[in-house]
Amino acid sequence: MRHVIALDVGGTGMKAALVGPDGELLHQDRRATGRDRGPDAVVAAILDFAADLRAHGERQLGEPAAAAGVAVPGIVDEHAGTAVYAANLGWRDVPLRALLSDRLGVPVALGHDVRTGGLAEGRLGAGRGADRFFFVALGTGIAGGFGLDGRVEPGAHGFAGEIGHVVVRPQGTSCPCGQRGCLERYASAAAVSEAWAEACGDPEADAADCAKAVASGDPNAVRVWEEAVGALSDGLVTALTLLDPRVLIIGGGLAEAGDVLFDPLREAVQTRVTFQKLPAIVPAELGDTAGCLGAGLLAQDLLTTTTAEVTP
């Protein structure tokens, strides 16, 4: 299997790689999305970046990429290959798979950024060897991906895994989604940053600062942290009740707190389960390479499927 192009598109920047058949990152690069110039400029930047990666492969590896995979935020119709909506990029109904395929002349796979990162964690990272896992990314918001036998389930309409919008505090804080009391309003890195900034009186304080204060025993930080961990535990118990995963993988910025997060989180989940089987709760392993690695896996899966279809 030849190398593939992998693109991970974020709200402000893009990470990209040429990925070998064994998952090796043969070349890596980063660029800005250019979202300040509007959604059309973002699409143009993605297409140009992909074309430059193709050219690099031809020059340095002796052949162009055989396929491409791209992970994008927001609502994604993976079956149709459409980036349906992303508030932070300003686009709606962008036929990104077709645009990239036309530009590159190779098959292209399109995936949701968190589910794609979860795919990489499941196959190559903290979930490798597990038949069922649930990956949760604690960032500006909270999203997840349910992995089953080496793939991540997108759902019938592309909304599967949106654990950040499970209501954990009925009639609680308003969420931009229109509900009240959503998990990400209490346990995301953004929510913890906001709560800690208010509690300590420093508008520049963030979740990482809160974690450091928790480690030093600051009672206000401990209170903020316990509220976030409690909400997160309630959301995770809902997920494991519905999905029964063998492994819960926690990634994103808040997970960088390490044992400050994982020790109380494991204890809180354990106290909440009754009949459910307690899964292993582990930190993600791949960091910010997960999106690129996952996009590479999507692309390589295209080649595997194509080969299987033409093999007698």
XYZ file of C-alpha atoms in Angstrom:
312
model
C 0.000 0.000 0.000
C 1.445 3.387 -1.024
C 1.545 6.527 1.096
C -1.532 8.708 1.605
C -2.289 12.358 2.359
C -3.754 13.124 5.793
C -5.272 16.506 6.674
C -6.620 17.584 10.067
C -8.477 20.886 9.735
C -9.003 22.909 12.913
C -10.682 26.199 13.676
C -7.551 28.255 13.083
C -4.896 25.892 11.773
C -4.379 22.736 9.731
C -2.057 19.842 10.488
C -1.084 17.557 7.641
C 1.088 14.549 6.924
C 2.090 12.018 4.339
C 1.478 8.668 6.003
C 3.072 5.362 5.081
C 1.290 1.999 5.049
C 2.528 1.180 8.556
C 1.243 4.474 9.993
C 4.653 6.165 9.831
C 4.495 9.943 9.429
C 6.768 10.416 6.408
C 6.321 14.193 6.231
C 4.495 16.706 8.438
C 3.454 20.313 7.908
C 1.141 22.972 9.351
C -0.668 25.984 7.916
C -3.269 28.526 8.938
C -6.806 27.985 7.707
C -7.186 31.639 6.734
C -10.656 31.756 8.233
C -10.380 35.537 8.665
C -10.743 35.742 4.874
C -14.023 33.814 4.844
C -15.212 30.240 4.184
C -14.273 30.229 0.490
C -10.698 31.093 1.431
C -10.639 28.226 3.931
C -11.704 25.750 1.260
C -9.106 27.149 -1.133
C -6.430 26.821 1.558
C -7.326 23.163 2.133
C -7.217 22.382 -1.592
C -3.893 24.182 -2.064
C -2.359 22.474 0.976
C -3.436 19.054 -0.281
C -2.037 19.765 -3.744
C 1.287 20.850 -2.248
C 1.425 17.649 -0.202
C 0.799 15.612 -3.336
C 3.633 17.423 -5.098
C 5.951 16.865 -2.134
C 5.250 13.141 -2.274
C 6.084 13.036 -5.959
C 9.357 14.879 -5.410
C 10.575 13.229 -2.217
C 8.966 9.779 -2.268
C 9.004 9.109 -5.988
C 5.246 8.878 -6.507
C 2.061 10.770 -5.685
C -0.196 9.761 -2.812
C -2.641 6.969 -3.571
C -5.525 8.474 -1.551
C -6.316 11.244 0.899
C -8.190 11.567 4.163
C -9.382 14.812 5.738
C -10.842 15.442 9.193
C -12.943 18.571 9.740
C -14.903 20.047 12.668
C -18.623 20.612 12.924
C -21.371 18.559 11.328
C -20.079 16.105 8.726
C -21.973 13.827 6.339
C -19.274 11.223 5.849
C -21.372 9.134 3.446
C -22.040 12.084 1.106
C -18.584 13.563 1.641
C -20.033 16.917 2.705
C -18.857 19.334 5.391
C -22.379 20.319 6.417
C -21.708 23.067 8.960
C -18.872 24.465 11.062
C -19.517 27.630 13.034
C -15.843 28.438 13.526
C -15.070 28.087 9.803
C -18.257 29.678 8.516
C -19.071 27.056 5.919
C -22.264 25.223 5.006
C -22.767 22.208 2.724
C -19.267 22.158 1.238
C -18.764 19.103 -1.056
C -15.225 18.798 0.249
C -14.635 15.190 -0.755
C -15.527 15.868 -4.392
C -13.484 19.074 -4.476
C -10.399 17.334 -3.106
C -10.815 14.296 -5.318
C -11.063 16.507 -8.413
C -7.974 18.474 -7.359
C -5.840 15.452 -6.447
C -7.137 12.806 -8.845
C -7.341 10.172 -6.091
C -10.074 8.792 -3.804
C -10.747 10.922 -0.725
C -12.346 10.106 2.645
C -13.977 12.798 4.793
C -14.410 12.423 8.541
C -15.438 14.293 11.683
C -12.385 15.551 13.562
C -13.120 13.936 16.941
C -14.327 10.655 15.484
C -11.247 10.567 13.277
C -8.969 11.171 16.252
C -10.869 8.447 18.093
C -10.262 6.067 15.189
C -6.516 6.616 15.559
C -6.616 6.180 19.329
C -8.637 2.994 18.924
C -6.360 1.358 16.373
C -2.959 2.852 17.160
C -3.194 4.444 20.602
C -4.812 3.880 23.978
C -7.589 1.625 22.641
C -5.539 -0.717 20.474
C -6.648 -4.284 20.940
C -10.046 -3.301 22.382
C -13.089 -4.451 20.425
C -15.237 -1.617 21.833
C -14.078 1.764 23.098
C -15.464 5.233 23.667
C -13.186 8.189 22.990
C -13.979 11.557 24.590
C -12.171 14.804 23.757
C -12.320 17.490 26.454
C -11.473 20.690 24.627
C -13.311 23.944 23.991
C -16.358 21.695 23.781
C -16.798 17.975 24.397
C -17.366 15.333 21.738
C -16.787 11.623 21.450
C -16.628 8.624 19.192
C -17.764 5.037 19.743
C -15.384 2.488 18.291
C -16.492 -0.993 17.311
C -14.195 -3.586 15.748
C -11.749 -1.085 14.289
C -14.150 1.583 13.053
C -15.921 4.560 14.629
C -19.690 4.778 14.277
C -20.897 8.063 12.711
C -24.604 7.429 13.314
C -27.479 7.610 10.859
C -27.124 11.386 10.394
C -23.521 12.042 11.432
C -24.333 13.046 15.026
C -23.158 9.976 16.950
C -20.854 10.593 19.888
C -22.013 14.126 20.770
C -21.738 13.444 24.493
C -21.081 17.116 25.163
C -24.787 17.733 24.632
C -26.020 15.082 27.022
C -27.917 16.972 29.731
C -26.263 16.341 33.107
C -27.749 19.281 35.036
C -31.434 19.687 34.079
C -32.498 23.346 34.011
C -28.846 24.314 34.382
C -26.663 26.674 32.373
C -27.891 27.554 28.874
C -25.992 25.972 25.998
C -25.648 27.428 22.470
C -27.268 24.213 21.180
C -30.563 25.364 22.699
C -30.656 23.021 25.683
C -29.853 23.718 29.323
C -27.394 21.824 31.475
C -25.278 20.204 28.737
C -22.143 18.380 29.836
C -19.785 20.677 27.944
C -21.094 23.687 29.879
C -19.605 22.128 33.024
C -16.706 19.823 32.145
C -15.007 21.156 29.006
C -11.668 22.917 29.240
C -13.479 26.134 28.316
C -16.049 25.669 31.106
C -13.383 24.955 33.730
C -11.369 27.966 32.560
C -14.419 30.201 32.889
C -15.332 28.878 36.339
C -11.769 29.158 37.654
C -11.260 32.661 36.243
C -14.368 33.777 38.126
C -13.403 31.941 41.321
C -9.846 33.297 41.489
C -10.598 36.750 40.132
C -8.111 36.503 37.267
C -9.767 36.792 33.843
C -6.657 35.307 32.204
C -6.688 32.121 34.319
C -7.473 28.885 32.501
C -8.095 25.192 33.138
C -4.380 24.390 33.282
C -3.976 26.999 36.022
C -6.907 25.461 37.874
C -5.305 22.007 37.720
C -2.073 23.408 39.171
C -4.014 25.079 41.970
C -5.838 21.806 42.692
C -2.499 20.030 42.996
C -1.358 22.657 45.489
C -4.533 22.242 47.564
C -6.306 25.525 46.817
C -9.848 25.022 48.190
C -11.527 27.194 45.548
C -9.770 25.275 42.787
C -10.729 21.967 44.391
C -14.376 23.067 44.441
C -14.336 24.071 40.759
C -12.538 20.851 39.799
C -14.895 18.616 41.797
C -17.926 20.182 40.101
C -16.409 19.533 36.675
C -15.377 15.967 37.511
C -18.820 15.240 38.929
C -20.548 16.453 35.779
C -18.108 14.554 33.570
C -18.677 11.375 35.575
C -22.438 11.687 35.161
C -22.022 12.027 31.399
C -19.590 9.128 31.154
C -21.848 6.818 33.165
C -24.666 7.611 30.748
C -22.357 6.701 27.865
C -21.145 3.439 29.369
C -24.703 2.471 30.305
C -25.781 2.844 26.682
C -22.654 1.581 24.930
C -20.904 -0.808 27.344
C -17.369 -0.012 26.090
C -14.370 -2.010 27.206
C -12.205 1.134 27.389
C -12.996 4.809 27.978
C -10.281 6.981 26.397
C -10.087 10.587 27.583
C -8.193 13.137 25.507
C -8.166 16.839 24.780
C -6.677 19.742 26.704
C -8.247 18.924 30.065
C -6.759 15.417 30.010
C -3.297 16.980 30.099
C -3.868 17.460 33.835
C -2.951 13.774 34.198
C -3.576 12.186 37.594
C -5.170 15.402 38.864
C -8.043 14.522 36.520
C -7.875 10.752 36.226
C -7.628 9.807 39.904
C -10.838 11.588 40.997
C -12.561 10.760 37.700
C -12.040 7.005 38.084
C -13.258 7.182 41.672
C -16.313 9.256 40.755
C -17.333 6.921 37.920
C -16.857 3.877 40.141
C -19.147 5.323 42.829
C -21.866 5.952 40.237
C -22.048 2.579 38.512
C -24.447 -0.048 39.831
C -25.133 -2.965 37.464
C -22.816 -1.645 34.727
C -19.399 -3.125 34.079
C -16.685 -0.593 34.845
C -14.433 -0.033 31.810
C -10.777 0.911 31.964
C -10.510 4.734 32.002
C -7.267 5.737 30.326
C -5.645 8.874 28.874
C -5.294 9.269 25.125
C -1.788 8.522 23.844
C -1.429 10.226 20.474
C -1.788 13.891 21.407
C -2.220 16.332 18.536
C -1.103 13.749 15.958
C -4.323 11.758 16.424
C -6.281 13.707 13.807
C -3.625 13.272 11.117
C -3.115 9.608 11.930
C -6.868 9.031 11.860
C -7.234 10.832 8.530
C -4.451 8.626 7.211
C -6.325 5.542 8.391
C -9.469 6.721 6.598
C -7.465 7.093 3.398
C -5.779 3.709 3.776
C -9.156 2.104 4.428
C -10.272 3.420 1.034
C -7.371 1.623 -0.615
C -8.056 -1.579 1.305
C -11.727 -1.491 0.310
C -10.892 -0.780 -3.326
C -8.378 -3.624 -3.407
C -10.865 -6.027 -1.841
C -13.525 -5.068 -4.360
C -11.323 -5.795 -7.377
C -9.629 -8.924 -6.018
C -11.357 -12.080 -7.322
